[in-house]
Short mmCIF file of C-alpha atoms and ligand atoms in Angstrom, two decimals:
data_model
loop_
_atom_site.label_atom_id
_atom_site.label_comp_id
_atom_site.label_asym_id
_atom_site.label_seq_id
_atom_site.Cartn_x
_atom_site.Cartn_y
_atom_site.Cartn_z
CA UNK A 23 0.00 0.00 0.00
CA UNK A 24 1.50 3.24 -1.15
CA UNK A 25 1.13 6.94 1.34
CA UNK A 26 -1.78 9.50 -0.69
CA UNK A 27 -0.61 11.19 -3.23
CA UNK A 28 -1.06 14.29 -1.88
CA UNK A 29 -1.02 14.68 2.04
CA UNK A 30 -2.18 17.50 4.27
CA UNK A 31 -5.41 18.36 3.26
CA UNK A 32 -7.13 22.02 2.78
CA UNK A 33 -9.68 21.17 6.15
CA UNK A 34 -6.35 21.56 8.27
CA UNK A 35 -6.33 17.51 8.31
CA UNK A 36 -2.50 17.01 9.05
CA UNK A 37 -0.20 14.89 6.97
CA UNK A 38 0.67 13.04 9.40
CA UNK A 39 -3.01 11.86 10.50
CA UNK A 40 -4.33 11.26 6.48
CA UNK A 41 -1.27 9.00 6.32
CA UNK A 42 -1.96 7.14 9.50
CA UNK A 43 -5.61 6.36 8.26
CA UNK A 44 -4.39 5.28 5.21
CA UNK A 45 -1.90 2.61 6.96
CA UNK A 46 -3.95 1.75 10.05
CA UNK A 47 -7.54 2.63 8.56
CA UNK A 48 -7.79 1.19 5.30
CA UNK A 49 -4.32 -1.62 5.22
CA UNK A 50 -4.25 -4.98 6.50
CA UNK A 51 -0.96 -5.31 8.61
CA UNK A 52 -2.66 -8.40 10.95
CA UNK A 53 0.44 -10.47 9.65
CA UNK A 54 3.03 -8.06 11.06
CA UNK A 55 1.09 -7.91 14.79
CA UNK A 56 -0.56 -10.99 15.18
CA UNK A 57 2.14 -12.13 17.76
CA UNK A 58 3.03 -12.83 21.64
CA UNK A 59 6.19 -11.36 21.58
CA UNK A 60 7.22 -8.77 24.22
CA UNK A 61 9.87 -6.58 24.78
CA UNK A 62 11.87 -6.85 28.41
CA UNK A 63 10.51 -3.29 29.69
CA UNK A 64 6.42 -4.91 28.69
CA UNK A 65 7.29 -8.00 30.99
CA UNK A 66 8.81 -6.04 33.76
CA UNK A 67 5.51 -3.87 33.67
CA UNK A 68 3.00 -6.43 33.55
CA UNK A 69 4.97 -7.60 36.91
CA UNK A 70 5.24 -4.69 38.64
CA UNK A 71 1.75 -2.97 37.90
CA UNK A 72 -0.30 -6.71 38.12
CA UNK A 73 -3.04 -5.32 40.84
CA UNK A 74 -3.62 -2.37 39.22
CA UNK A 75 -3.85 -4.70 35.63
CA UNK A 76 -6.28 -6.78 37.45
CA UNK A 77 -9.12 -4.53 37.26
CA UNK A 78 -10.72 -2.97 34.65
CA UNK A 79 -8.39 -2.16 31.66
CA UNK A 80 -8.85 -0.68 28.24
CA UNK A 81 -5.99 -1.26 25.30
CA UNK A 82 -6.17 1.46 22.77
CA UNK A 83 -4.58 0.66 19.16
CA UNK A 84 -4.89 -3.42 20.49
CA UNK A 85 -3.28 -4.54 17.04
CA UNK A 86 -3.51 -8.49 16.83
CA UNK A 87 -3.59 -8.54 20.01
CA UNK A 88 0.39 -8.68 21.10
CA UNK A 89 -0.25 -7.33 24.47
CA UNK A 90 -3.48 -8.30 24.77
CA UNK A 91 -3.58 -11.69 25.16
CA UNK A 92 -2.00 -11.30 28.25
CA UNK A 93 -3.54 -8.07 29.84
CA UNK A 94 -7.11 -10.62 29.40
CA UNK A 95 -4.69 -13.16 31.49
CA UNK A 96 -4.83 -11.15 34.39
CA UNK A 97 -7.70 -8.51 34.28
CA UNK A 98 -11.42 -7.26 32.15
CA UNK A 99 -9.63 -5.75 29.23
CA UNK A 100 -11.64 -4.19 26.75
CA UNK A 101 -9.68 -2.86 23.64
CA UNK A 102 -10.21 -0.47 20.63
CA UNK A 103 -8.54 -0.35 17.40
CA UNK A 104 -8.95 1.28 14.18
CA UNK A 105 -8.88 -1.94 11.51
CA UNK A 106 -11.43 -3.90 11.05
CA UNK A 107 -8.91 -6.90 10.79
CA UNK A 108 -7.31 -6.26 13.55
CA UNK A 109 -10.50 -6.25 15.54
CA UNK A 110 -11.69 -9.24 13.44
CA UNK A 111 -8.95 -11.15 14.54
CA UNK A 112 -8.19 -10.15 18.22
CA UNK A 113 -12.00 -10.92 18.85
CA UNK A 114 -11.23 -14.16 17.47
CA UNK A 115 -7.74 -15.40 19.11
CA UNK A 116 -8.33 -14.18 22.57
CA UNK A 117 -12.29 -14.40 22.97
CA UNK A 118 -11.90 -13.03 26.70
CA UNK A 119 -11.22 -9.87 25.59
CA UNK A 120 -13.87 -7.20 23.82
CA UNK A 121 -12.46 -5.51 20.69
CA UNK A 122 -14.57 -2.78 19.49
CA UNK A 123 -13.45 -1.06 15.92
CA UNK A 124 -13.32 2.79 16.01
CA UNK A 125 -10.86 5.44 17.00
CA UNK A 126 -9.20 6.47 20.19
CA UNK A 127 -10.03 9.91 19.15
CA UNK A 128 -13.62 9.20 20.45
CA UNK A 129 -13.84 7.04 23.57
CA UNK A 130 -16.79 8.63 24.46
CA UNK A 131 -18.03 4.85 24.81
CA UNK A 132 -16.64 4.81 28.19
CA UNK A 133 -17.66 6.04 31.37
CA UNK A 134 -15.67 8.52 33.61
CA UNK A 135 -13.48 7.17 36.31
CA UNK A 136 -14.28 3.96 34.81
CA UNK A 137 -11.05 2.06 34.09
CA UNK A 138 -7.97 1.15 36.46
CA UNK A 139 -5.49 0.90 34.15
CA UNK A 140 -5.08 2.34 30.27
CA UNK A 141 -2.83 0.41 28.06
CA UNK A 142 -1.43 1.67 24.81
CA UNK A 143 1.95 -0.07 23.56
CA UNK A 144 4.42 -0.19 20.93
CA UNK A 145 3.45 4.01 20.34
CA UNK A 146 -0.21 3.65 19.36
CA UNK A 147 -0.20 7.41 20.82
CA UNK A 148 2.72 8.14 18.32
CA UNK A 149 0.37 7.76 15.22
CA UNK A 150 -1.89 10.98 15.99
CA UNK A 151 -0.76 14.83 15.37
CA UNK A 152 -0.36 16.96 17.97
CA UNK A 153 -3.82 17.83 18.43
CA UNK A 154 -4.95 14.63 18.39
CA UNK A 155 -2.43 13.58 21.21
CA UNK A 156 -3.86 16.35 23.69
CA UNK A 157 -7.06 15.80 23.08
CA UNK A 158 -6.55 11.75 23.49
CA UNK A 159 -4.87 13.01 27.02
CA UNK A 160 -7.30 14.70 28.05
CA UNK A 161 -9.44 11.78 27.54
CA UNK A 162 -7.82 9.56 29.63
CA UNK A 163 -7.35 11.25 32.49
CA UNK A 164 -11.31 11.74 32.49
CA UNK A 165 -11.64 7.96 32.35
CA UNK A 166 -8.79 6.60 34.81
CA UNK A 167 -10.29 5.90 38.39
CA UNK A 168 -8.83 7.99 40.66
CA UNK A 169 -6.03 5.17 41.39
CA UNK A 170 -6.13 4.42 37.74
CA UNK A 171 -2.90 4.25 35.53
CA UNK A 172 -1.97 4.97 32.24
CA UNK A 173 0.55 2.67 30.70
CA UNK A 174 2.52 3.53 27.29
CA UNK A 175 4.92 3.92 25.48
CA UNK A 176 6.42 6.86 22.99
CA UNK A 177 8.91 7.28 20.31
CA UNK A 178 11.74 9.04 21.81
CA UNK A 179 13.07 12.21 20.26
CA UNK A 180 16.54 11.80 21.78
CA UNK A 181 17.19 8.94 19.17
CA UNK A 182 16.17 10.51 16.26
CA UNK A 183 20.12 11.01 15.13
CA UNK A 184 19.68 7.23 14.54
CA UNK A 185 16.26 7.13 12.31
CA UNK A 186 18.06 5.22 9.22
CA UNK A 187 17.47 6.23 5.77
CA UNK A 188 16.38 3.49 2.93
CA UNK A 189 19.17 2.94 1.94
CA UNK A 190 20.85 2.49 5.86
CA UNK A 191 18.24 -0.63 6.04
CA UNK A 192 19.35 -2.65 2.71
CA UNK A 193 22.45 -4.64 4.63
CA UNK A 194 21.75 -7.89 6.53
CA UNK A 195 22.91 -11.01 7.49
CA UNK A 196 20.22 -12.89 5.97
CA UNK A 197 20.44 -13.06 2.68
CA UNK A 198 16.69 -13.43 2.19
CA UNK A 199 16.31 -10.63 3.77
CA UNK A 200 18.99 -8.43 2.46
CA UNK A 201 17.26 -9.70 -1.14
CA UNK A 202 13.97 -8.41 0.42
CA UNK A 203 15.51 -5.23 1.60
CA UNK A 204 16.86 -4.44 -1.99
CA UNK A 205 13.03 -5.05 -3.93
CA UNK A 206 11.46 -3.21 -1.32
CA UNK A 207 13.83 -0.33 -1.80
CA UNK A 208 12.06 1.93 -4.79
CA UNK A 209 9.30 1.91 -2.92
CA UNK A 210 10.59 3.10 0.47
CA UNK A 211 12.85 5.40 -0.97
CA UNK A 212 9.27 6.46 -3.13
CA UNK A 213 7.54 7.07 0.21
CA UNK A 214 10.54 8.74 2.05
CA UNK A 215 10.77 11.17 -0.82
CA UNK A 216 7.04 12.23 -0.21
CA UNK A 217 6.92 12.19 3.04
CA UNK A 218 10.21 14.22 4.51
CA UNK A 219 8.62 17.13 3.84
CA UNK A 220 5.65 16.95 6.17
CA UNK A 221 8.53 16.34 9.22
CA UNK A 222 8.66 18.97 11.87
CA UNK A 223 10.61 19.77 14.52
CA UNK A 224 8.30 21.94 16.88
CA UNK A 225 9.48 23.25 21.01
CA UNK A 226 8.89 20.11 22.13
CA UNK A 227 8.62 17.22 20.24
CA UNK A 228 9.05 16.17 16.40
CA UNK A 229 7.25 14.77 13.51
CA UNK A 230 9.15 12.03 11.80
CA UNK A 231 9.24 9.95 8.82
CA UNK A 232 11.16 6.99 10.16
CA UNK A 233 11.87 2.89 8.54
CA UNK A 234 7.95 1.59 9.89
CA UNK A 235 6.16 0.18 7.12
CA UNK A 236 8.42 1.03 4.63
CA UNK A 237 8.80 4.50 5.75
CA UNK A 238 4.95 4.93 4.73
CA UNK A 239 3.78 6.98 7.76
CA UNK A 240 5.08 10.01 9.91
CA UNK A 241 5.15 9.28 14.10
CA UNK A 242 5.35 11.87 16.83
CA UNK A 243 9.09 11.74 18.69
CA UNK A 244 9.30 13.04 21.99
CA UNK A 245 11.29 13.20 24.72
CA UNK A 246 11.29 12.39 28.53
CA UNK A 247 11.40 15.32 30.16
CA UNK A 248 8.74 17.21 27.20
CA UNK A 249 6.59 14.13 27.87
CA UNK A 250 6.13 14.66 31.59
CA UNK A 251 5.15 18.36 30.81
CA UNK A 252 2.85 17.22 28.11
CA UNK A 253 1.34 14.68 31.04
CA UNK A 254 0.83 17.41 33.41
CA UNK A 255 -0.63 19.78 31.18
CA UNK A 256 -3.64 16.97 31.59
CA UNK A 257 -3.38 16.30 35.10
CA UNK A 258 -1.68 13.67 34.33
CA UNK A 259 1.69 12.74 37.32
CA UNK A 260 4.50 10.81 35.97
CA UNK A 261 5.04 8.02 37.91
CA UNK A 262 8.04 6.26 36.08
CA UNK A 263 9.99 6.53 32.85
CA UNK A 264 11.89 3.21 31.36
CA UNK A 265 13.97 2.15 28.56
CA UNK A 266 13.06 -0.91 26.43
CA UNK A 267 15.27 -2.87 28.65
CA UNK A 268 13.07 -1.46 31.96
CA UNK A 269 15.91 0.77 33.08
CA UNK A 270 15.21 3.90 34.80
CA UNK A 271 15.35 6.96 32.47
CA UNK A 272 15.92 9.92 35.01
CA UNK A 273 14.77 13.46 34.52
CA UNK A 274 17.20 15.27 32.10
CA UNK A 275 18.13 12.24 30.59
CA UNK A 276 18.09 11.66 26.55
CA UNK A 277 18.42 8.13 26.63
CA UNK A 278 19.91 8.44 22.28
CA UNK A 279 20.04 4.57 23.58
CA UNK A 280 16.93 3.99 22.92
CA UNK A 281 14.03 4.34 20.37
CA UNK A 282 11.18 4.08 22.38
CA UNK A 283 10.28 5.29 26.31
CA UNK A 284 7.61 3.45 28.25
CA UNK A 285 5.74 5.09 30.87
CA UNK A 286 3.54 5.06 33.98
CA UNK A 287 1.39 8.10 34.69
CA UNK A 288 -1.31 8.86 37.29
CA UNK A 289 -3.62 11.40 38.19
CA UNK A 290 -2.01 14.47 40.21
CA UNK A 291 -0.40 17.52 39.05
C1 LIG B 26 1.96 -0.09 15.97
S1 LIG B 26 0.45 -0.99 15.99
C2 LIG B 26 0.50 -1.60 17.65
C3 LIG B 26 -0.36 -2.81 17.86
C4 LIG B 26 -0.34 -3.35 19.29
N1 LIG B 26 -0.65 -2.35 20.29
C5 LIG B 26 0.97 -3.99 19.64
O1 LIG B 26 1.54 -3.61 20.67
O2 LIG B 26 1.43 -4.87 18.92
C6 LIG B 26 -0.72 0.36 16.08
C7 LIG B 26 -2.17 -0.08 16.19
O3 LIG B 26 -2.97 1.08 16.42
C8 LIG B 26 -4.11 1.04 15.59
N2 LIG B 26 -4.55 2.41 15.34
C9 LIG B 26 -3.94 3.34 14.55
N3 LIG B 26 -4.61 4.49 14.59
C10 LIG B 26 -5.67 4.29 15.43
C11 LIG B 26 -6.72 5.12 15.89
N4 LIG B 26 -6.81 6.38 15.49
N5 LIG B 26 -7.62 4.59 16.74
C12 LIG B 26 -7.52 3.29 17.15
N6 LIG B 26 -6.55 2.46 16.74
C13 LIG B 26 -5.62 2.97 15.90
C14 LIG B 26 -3.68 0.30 14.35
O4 LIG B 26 -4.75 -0.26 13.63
C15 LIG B 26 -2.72 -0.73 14.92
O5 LIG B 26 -3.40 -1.91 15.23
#
């Protein structure tokens, strides 16, 4: 599946949201999710936040169902996502859990103070614009119980010196997949070329064409330190910041290590 032609619409649509909706919306990436597969800092959560994850949960952006399956292990999860396969297929593989189709941009389906814990991994936040994040916080916080957390994780903007070009993601050790890298290389190159120049670099955070899906789509970056502002501005407290390996990232930290930040927020100020 190729980006639009033409992103960034006259209606102020962003770029960065009509090529999400194209990917997420319209494609049919079950193949690429439909796994168990979890990275140390997921494991180390589901451990340390288990009686909170007992209760009442809700995954947004559930995929096919990665995290899933084990949220339903221990708790009532209910889950939304945007593709109808997706849905069709978490429904299906882990029938304890309820999958709804529709957007996180309207959970008006759920009740205030409602949930214990919200779950939304491997970036599903990362895929809205700016706008769209705020709003999305402000949503949360309104349905978190008052002990409730909010679980996730974000692309982090002090990696983005390492976001590889097309070309930086041809070399391999498998020669299948080096051969794979090489065909699929017109087209990324095709969709970096379009989509570079919807990237931003705002105060604090970044909009990024980076190697997912063939560089087809354009994620939010952001970094520790802007994130726990960003969290406050909603009422939102951080409670912990981690690297994909669970350690500790502290305040004023960059962590270039490492592409993605998971965190733990609560309600407070
Ligand atoms: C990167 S995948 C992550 C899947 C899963 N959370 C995981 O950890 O494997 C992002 C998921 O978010 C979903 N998604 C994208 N935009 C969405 C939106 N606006 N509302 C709900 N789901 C969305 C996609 O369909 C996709 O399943």
């Amino acid at each position: 599946m190729s980006a639009p032609a033409e992103p960034g619409a006259s209606d102020g649509t962003t770029a960065q949201a009509l090529v999400g909706e194209e990917l997420w919306a319209h494609g049919d990436n079950v193949a690429e999710y439909a796994n168990r597969e979890l990275r140390p800092v997921e494991v180390l959560l589901l451990v340390r936040y288990r009686d909170v994850l007992s209760g009442r949960v809700l995954e947004l952006g559930c995929g096919g169902g990665r995290l899933t399956g084990y949220l339903a292990e221990i708790g009532t999860v209910e889950a939304i996502d945007v593709s109808p396969a997706m849905v069709e297929y978490t429904n299906r593989r882990y029938p304890r859990t309820r999958c709804r189709q529709g957007d996180m941009r309207d959970l008006s389906a759920w009740e205030s103070g409602s949930l214990d814990a919200i779950v939304a991994g491997a970036n599903v936040l990362d895929v809205l614009d700016h706008a769209g994040r705020h709003a999305v916080l402000d949503e949360l916080r309104r349905l978190l119980a008052p002990d409730g957390l909010l679980i996730f994780s974000a692309h982090n903007a002090g990696s983005k010196d390492s976001i590889p070009s097309p070309f930086g993601v041809v070399k391999s050790r498998n020669p299948a997949r080096m051969a794979r890298n090489v065909v699929l290389l017109p087209r990324r190159v095709g969709n970096r070329r379009r989509l570079r120049r919807f990237e931003q670099v705002e105060g604090d955070h970044a909009i990024l064409n980076d190697e997912a899906h063939d560089f087809s789509i354009l994620h939010y970056y952001i970094e520790r330190d802007a994130q726990a502002a960003q969290l406050a501005e909603h009422g939102l407290k951080l409670v912990e910041c981690l690297d994909l390996d669970g350690a500790v990232v502290a305040p004023g930290e960059h962590a270039p290590h490492t592409h993605e930040l998971h965190y733990v927020a609560r309600h407070g100020p």
